PDB file of C-alpha atoms in Angstrom:
ATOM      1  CA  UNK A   1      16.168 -31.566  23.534  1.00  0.00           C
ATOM      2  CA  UNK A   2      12.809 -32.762  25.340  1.00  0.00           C
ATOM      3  CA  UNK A   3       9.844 -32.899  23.576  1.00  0.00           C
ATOM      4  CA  UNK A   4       7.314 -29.638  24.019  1.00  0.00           C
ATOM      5  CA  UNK A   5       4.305 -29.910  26.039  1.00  0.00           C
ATOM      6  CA  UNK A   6       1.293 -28.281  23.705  1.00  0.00           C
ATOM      7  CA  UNK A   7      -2.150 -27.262  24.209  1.00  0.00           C
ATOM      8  CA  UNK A   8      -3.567 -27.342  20.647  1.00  0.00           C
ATOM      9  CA  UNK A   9      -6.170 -24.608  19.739  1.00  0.00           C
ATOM     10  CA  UNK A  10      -6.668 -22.982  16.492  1.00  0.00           C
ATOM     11  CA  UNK A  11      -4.188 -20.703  15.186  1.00  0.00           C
ATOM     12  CA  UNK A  12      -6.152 -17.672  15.703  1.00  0.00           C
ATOM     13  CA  UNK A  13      -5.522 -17.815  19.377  1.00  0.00           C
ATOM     14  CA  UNK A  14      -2.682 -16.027  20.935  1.00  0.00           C
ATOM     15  CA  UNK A  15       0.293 -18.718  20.990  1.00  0.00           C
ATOM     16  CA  UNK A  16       2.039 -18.554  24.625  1.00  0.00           C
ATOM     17  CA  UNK A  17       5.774 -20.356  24.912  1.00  0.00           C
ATOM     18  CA  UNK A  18       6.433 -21.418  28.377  1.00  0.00           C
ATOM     19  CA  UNK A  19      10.089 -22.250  29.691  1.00  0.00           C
ATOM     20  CA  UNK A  20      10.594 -23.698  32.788  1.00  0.00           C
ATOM     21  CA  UNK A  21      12.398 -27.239  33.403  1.00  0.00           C
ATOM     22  CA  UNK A  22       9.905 -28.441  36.236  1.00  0.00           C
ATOM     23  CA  UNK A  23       7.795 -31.233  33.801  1.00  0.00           C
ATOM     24  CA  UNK A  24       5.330 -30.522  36.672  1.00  0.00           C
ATOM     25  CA  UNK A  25       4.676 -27.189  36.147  1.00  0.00           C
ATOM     26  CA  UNK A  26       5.162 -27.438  32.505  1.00  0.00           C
ATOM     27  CA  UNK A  27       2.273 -29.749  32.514  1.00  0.00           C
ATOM     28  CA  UNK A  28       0.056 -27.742  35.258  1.00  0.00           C
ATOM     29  CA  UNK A  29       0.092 -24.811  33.294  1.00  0.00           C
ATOM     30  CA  UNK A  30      -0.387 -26.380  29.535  1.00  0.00           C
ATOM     31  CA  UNK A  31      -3.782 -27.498  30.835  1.00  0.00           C
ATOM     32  CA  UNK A  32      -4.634 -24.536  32.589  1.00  0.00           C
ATOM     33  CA  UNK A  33      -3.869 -22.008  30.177  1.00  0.00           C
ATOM     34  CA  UNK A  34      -4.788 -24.469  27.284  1.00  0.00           C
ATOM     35  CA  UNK A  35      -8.501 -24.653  28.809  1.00  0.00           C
ATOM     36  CA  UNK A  36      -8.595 -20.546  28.815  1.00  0.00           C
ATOM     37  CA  UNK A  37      -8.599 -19.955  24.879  1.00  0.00           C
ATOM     38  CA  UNK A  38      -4.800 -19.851  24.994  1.00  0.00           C
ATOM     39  CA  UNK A  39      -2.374 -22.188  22.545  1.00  0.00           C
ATOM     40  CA  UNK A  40       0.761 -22.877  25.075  1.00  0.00           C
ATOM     41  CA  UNK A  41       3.606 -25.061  24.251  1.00  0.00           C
ATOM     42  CA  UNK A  42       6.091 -25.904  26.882  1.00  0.00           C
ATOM     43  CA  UNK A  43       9.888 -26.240  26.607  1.00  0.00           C
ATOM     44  CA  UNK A  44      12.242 -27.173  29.355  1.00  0.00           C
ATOM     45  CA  UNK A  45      15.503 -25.068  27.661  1.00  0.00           C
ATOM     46  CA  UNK A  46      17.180 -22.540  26.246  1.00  0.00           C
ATOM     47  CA  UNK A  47      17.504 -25.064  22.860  1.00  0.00           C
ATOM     48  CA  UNK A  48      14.312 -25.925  22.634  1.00  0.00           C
ATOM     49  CA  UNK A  49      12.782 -22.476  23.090  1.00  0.00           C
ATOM     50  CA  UNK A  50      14.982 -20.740  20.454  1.00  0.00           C
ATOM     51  CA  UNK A  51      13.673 -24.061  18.033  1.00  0.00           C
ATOM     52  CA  UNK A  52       9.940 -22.807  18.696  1.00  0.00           C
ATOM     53  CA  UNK A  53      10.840 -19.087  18.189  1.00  0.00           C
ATOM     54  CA  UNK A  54      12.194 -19.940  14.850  1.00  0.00           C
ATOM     55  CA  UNK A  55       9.413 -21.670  13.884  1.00  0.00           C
ATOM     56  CA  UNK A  56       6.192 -20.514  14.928  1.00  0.00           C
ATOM     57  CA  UNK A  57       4.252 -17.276  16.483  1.00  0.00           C
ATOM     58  CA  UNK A  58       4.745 -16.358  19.693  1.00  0.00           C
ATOM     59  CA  UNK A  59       2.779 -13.806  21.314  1.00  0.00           C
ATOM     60  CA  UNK A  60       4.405 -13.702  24.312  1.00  0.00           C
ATOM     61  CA  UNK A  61       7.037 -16.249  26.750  1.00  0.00           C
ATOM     62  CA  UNK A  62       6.675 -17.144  29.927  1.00  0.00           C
ATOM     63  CA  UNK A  63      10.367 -17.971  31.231  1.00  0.00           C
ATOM     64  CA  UNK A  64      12.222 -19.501  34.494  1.00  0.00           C
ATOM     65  CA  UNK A  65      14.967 -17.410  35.533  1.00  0.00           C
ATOM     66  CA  UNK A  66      16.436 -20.094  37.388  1.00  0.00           C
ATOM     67  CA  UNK A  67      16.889 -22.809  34.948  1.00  0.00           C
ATOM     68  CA  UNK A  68      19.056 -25.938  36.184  1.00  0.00           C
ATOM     69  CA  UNK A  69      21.335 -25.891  33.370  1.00  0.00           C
ATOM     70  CA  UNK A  70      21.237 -22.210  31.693  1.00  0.00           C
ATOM     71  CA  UNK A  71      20.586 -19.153  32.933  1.00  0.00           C
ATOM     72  CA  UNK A  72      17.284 -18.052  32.549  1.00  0.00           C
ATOM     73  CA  UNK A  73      18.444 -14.077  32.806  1.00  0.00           C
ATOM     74  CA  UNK A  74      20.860 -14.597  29.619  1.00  0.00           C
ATOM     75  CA  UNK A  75      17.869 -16.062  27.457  1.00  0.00           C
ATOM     76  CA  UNK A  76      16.059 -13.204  28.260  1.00  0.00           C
ATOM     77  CA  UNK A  77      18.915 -10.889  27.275  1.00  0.00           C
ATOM     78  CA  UNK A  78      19.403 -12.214  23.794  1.00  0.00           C
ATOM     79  CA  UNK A  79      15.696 -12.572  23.633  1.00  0.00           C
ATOM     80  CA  UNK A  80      14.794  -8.860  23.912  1.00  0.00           C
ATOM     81  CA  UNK A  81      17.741  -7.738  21.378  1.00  0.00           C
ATOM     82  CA  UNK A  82      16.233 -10.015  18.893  1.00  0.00           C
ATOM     83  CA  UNK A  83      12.878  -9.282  19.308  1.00  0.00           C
ATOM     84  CA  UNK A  84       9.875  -7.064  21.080  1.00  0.00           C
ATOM     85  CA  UNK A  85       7.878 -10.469  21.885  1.00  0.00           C
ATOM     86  CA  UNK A  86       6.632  -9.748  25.945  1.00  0.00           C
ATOM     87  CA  UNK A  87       7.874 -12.001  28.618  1.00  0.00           C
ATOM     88  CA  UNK A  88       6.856 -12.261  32.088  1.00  0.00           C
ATOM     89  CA  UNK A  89       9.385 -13.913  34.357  1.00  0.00           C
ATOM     90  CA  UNK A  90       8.818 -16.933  37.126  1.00  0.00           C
ATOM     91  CA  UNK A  91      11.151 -15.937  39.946  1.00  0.00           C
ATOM     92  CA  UNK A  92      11.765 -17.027  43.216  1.00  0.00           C
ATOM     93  CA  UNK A  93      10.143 -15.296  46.616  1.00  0.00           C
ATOM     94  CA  UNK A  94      13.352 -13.759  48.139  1.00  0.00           C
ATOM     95  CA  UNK A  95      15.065 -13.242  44.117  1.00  0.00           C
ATOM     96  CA  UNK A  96      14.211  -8.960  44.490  1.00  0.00           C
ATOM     97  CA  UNK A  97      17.419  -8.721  42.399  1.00  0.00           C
ATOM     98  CA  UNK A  98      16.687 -11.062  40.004  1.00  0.00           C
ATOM     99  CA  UNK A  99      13.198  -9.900  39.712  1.00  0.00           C
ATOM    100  CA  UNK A 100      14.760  -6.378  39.119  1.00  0.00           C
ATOM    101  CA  UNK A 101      17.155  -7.178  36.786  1.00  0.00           C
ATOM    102  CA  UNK A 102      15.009  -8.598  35.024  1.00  0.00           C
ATOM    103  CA  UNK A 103      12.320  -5.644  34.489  1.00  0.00           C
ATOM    104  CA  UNK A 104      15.470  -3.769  33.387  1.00  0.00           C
ATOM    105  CA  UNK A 105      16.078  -6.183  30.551  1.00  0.00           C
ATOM    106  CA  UNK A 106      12.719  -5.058  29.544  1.00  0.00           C
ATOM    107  CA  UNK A 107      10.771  -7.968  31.105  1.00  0.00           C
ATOM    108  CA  UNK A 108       7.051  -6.640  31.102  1.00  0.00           C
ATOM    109  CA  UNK A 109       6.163  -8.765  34.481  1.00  0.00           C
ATOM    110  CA  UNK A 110       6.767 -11.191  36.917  1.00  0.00           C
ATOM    111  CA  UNK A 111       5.662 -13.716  39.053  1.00  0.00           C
ATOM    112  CA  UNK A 112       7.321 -15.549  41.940  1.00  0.00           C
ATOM    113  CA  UNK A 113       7.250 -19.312  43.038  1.00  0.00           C
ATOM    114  CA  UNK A 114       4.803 -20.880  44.014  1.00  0.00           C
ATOM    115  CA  UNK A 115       2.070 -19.010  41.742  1.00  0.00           C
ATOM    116  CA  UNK A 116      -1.293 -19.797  41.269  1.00  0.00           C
ATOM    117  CA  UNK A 117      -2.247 -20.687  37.586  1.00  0.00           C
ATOM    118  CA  UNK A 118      -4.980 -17.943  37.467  1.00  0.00           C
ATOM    119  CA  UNK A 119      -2.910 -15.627  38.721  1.00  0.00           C
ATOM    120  CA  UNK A 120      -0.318 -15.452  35.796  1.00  0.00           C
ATOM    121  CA  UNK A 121      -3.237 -15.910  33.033  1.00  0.00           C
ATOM    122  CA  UNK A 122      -4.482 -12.559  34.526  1.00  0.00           C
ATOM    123  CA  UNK A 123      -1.140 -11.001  34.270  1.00  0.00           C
ATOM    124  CA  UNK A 124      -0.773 -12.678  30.475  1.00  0.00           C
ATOM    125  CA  UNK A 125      -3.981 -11.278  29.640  1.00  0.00           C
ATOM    126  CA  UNK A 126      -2.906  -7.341  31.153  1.00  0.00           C
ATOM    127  CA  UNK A 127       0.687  -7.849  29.067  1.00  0.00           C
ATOM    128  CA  UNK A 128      -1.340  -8.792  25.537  1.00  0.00           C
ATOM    129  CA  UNK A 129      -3.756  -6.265  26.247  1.00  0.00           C
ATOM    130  CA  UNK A 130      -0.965  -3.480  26.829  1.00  0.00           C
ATOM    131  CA  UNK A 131       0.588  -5.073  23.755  1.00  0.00           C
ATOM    132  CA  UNK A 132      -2.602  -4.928  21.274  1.00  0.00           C
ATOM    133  CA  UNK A 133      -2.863  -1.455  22.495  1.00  0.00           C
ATOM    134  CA  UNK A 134       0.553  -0.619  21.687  1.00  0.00           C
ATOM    135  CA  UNK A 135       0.253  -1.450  18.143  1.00  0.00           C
ATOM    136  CA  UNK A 136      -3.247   0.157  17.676  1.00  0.00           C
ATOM    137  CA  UNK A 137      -1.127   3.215  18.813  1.00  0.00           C
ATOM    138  CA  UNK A 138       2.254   2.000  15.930  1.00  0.00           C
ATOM    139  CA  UNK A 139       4.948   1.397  18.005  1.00  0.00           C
ATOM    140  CA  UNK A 140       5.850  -1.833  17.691  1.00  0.00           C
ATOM    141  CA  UNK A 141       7.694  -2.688  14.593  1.00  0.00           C
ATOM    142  CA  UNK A 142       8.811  -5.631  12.234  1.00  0.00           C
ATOM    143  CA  UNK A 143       5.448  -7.421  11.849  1.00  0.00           C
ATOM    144  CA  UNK A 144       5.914 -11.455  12.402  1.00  0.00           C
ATOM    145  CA  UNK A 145       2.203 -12.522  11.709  1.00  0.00           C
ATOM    146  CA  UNK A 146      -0.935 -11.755  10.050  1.00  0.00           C
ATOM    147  CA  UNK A 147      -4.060 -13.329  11.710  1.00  0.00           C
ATOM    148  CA  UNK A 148      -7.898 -13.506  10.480  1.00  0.00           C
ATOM    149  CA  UNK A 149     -10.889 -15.491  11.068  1.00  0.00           C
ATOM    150  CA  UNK A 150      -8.914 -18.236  12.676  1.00  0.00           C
ATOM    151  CA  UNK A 151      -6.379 -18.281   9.937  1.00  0.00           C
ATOM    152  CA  UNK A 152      -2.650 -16.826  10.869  1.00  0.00           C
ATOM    153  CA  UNK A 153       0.382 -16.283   8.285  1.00  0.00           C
ATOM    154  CA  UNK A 154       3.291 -16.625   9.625  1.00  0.00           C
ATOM    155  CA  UNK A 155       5.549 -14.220   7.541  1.00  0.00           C
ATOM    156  CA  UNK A 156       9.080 -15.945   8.850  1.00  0.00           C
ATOM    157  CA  UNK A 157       8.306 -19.378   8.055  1.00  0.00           C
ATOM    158  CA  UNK A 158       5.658 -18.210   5.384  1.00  0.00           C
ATOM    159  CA  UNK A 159       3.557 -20.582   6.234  1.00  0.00           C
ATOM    160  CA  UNK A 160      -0.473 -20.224   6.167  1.00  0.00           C
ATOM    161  CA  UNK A 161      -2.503 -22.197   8.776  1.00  0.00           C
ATOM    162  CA  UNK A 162      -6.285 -22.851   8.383  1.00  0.00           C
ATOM    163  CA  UNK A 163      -8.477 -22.592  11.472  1.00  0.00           C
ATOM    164  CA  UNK A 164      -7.981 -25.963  12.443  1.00  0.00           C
ATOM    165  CA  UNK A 165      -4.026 -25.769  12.490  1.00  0.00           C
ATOM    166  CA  UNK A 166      -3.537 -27.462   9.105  1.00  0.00           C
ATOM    167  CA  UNK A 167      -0.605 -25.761   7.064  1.00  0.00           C
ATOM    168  CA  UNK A 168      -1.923 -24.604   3.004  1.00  0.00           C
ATOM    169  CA  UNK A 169       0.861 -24.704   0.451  1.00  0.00           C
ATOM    170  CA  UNK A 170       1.297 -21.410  -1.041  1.00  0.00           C
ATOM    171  CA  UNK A 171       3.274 -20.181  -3.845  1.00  0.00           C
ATOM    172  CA  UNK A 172       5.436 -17.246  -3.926  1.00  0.00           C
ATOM    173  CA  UNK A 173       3.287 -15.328  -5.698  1.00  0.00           C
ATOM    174  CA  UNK A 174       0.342 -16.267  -3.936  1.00  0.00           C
ATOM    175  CA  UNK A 175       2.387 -15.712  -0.532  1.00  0.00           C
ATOM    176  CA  UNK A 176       3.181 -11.651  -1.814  1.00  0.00           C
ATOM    177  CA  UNK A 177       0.174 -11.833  -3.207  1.00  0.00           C
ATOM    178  CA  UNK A 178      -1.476 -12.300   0.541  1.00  0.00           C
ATOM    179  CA  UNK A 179       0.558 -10.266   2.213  1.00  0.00           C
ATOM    180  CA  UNK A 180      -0.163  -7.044   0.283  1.00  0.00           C
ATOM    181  CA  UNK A 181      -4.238  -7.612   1.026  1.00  0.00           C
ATOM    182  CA  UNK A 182      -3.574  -8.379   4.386  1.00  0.00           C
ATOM    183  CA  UNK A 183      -1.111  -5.560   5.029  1.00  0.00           C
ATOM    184  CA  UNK A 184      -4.552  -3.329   3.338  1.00  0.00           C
ATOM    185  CA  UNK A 185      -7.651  -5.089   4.596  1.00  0.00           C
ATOM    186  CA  UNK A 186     -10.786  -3.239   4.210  1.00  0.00           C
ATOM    187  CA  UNK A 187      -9.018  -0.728   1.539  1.00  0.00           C
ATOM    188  CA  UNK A 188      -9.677  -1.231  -1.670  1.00  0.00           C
ATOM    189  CA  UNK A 189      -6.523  -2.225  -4.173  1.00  0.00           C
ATOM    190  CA  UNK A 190      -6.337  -1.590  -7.834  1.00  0.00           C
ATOM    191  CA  UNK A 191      -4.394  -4.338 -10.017  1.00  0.00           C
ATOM    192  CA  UNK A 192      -1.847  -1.538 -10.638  1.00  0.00           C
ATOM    193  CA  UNK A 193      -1.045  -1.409  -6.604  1.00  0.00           C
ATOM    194  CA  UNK A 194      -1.001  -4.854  -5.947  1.00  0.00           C
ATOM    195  CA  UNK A 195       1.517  -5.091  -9.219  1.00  0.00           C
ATOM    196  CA  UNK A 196       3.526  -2.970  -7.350  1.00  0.00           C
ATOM    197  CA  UNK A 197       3.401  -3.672  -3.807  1.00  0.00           C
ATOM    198  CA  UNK A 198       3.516  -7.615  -4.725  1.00  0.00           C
ATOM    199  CA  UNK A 199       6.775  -6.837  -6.125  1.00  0.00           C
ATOM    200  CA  UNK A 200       8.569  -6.227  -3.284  1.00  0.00           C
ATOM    201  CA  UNK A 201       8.458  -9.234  -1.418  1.00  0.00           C
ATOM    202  CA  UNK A 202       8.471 -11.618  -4.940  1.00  0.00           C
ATOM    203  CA  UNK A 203       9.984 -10.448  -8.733  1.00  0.00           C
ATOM    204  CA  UNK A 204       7.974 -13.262 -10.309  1.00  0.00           C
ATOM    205  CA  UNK A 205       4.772 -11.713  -9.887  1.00  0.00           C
ATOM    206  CA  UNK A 206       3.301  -9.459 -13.127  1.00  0.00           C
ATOM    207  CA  UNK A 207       0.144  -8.014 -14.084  1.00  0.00           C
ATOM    208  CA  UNK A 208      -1.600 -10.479 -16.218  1.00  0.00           C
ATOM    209  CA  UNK A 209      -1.316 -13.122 -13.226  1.00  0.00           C
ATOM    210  CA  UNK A 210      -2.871 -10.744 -10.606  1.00  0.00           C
ATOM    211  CA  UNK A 211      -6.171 -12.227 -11.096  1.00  0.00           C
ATOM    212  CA  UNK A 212      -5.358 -15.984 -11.722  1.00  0.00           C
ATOM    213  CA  UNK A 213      -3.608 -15.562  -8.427  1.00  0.00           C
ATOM    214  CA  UNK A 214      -6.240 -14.226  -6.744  1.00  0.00           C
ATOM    215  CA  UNK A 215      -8.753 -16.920  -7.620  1.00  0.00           C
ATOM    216  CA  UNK A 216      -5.974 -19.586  -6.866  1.00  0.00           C
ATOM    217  CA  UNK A 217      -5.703 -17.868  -3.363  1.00  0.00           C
ATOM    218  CA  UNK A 218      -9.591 -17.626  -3.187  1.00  0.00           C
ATOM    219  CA  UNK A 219      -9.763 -21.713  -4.012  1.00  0.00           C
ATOM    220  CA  UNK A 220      -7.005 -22.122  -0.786  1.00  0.00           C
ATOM    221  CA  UNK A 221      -8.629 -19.985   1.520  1.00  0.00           C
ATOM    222  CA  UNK A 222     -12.258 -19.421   0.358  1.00  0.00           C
ATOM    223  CA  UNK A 223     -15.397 -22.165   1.461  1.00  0.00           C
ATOM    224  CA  UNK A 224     -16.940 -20.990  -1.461  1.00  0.00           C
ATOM    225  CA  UNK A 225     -14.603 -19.344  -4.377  1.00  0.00           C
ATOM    226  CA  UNK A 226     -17.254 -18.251  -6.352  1.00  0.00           C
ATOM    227  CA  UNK A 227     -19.063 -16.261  -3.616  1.00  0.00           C
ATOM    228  CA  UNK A 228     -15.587 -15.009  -1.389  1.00  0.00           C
ATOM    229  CA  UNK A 229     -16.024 -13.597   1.743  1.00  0.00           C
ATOM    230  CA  UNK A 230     -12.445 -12.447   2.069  1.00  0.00           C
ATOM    231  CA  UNK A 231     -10.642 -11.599  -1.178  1.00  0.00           C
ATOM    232  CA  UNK A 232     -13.695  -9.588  -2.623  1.00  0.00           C
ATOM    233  CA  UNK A 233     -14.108  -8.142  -5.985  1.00  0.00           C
ATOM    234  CA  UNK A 234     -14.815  -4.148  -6.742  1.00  0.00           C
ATOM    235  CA  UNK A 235     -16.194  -4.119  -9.593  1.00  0.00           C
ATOM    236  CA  UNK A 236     -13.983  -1.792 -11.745  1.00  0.00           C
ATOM    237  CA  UNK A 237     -11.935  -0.934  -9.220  1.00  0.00           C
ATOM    238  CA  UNK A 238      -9.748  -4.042  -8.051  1.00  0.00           C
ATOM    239  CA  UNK A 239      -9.737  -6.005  -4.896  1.00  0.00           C
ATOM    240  CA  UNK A 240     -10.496  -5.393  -1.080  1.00  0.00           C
ATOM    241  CA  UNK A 241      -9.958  -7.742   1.983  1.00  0.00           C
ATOM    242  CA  UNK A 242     -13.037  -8.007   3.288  1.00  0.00           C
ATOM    243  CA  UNK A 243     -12.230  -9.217   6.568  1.00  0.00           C
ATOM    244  CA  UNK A 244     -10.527  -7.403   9.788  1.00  0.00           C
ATOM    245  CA  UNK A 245      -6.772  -8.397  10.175  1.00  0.00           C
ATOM    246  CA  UNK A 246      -4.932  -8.448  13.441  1.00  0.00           C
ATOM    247  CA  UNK A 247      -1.113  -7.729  12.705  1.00  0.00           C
ATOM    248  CA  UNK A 248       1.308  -9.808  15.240  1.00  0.00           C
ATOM    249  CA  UNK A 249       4.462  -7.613  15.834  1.00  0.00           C
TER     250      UNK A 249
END
């Protein structure tokens, strides 16, 4: 399995996996797309793509149906019955079945060979667009990501990145703990519901650690603890996420 081309931005940024197995154009559109506020990484197969997908947020794929050694249509098969991430398909000039069969699959667009780099960031840009608006309307489900202020949690890996990419160790607790104000932001949440809604992604969490957990999460997350911007305190009333979420479906 080759080794990814990436364009390293914060996590914040909408991630982009591109699969084609032209090093050339792998490269070319890294640095394009990587100067545009985008965070690509480039794979040149089936193997390594699948590796990424397991492992990080993807906001959409960018895939070759005419890989050398794989067929590009079959990874874009078992990608859409495993997930609703968007892909827009590279295809060749004269491929109008390919390029068909594809949108059928559910691709959401295409481009054909040879493309112009600014042309297929202005088509990524329409598909994420169309995406964020779909899930300001609910239809997407199974959320994969929380992002905010630069920060993302990955809720597969359950791994928390800070702005600049680093990863910040969280316990279980802390993890549910997260995920229930992030799943709420801007609503405020008694002990009592975060007791309860805590509890269903972690057992080990119970009311008299609510708070310690909070300020251990505030510590991780927070420049300054003692005056947090995101995990807030209402006086009386509990806790509120001060911040606005984006959810990653």
């Amino acid at each position: 399995m080759s080794r990814p081309n990436q364009a390293s931005l914060p996590p914040g940024q909408p991630h982009v996996l591109v699969v084609d197995d032209d090093p050339t154009i792998r490269e070319l559109v890294t640095d394009y797309l990587g100067r545009n506020e985008l965070r690509v990484t480039a794979v040149a197969d089936g193997e390594a793509m699948q590796a990424v997908l397991a492992d990080a947020v993807v906001d959409l794929v960018v895939l070759d149906l005419k890989l050398r050694t794989e067929d590009g249509m079959a990874l874009a098969r078992r990608m859409r019955d495993e997930s609703e991430i968007p892909i827009v398909m590279l295809t060749g000039r004269s491929e109008e079945a390919d390029r068909v069969m594809g949108l059928e699959l559910g691709a959401d667009d295409y481009l054909t060979k040879p493309f112009s780099p600014r042309e297929l960031l202005a088509r990524i840009r329409t598909v994420l667009r169309r995406r964020r608006s779909e899930v300001r309307q609910g239809r997407p489900e199974g959320i994969r990501a929380f992002r905010f202020d630069g920060w993302e949690l990955n809720l597969n890996t359950r791994r928390l990145s800070a702005p600049g990419g680093k990863a910040v160790a969280l316990s279980n607790g802390e993890f549910s703990l997260l995920v229930v104000l992030l799943g709420a932001p801007q609503r405020i949440l008694s002990r009592d519901q975060l007791l309860d809604l805590s509890r269903l992604h972690n057992d080990e969490v119970y009311n008299r650690s609510i708070d310690v957990q909070i300020l251990r999460l505030r510590r991780k997350i927070e420049k300054d603890a003692a005056q947090p911007r995101y995990i807030r305190t209402e006086r009386g009333a509990g806790y509120i996420f001060g911040v606005a979420v984006e959810t990653v479906y």
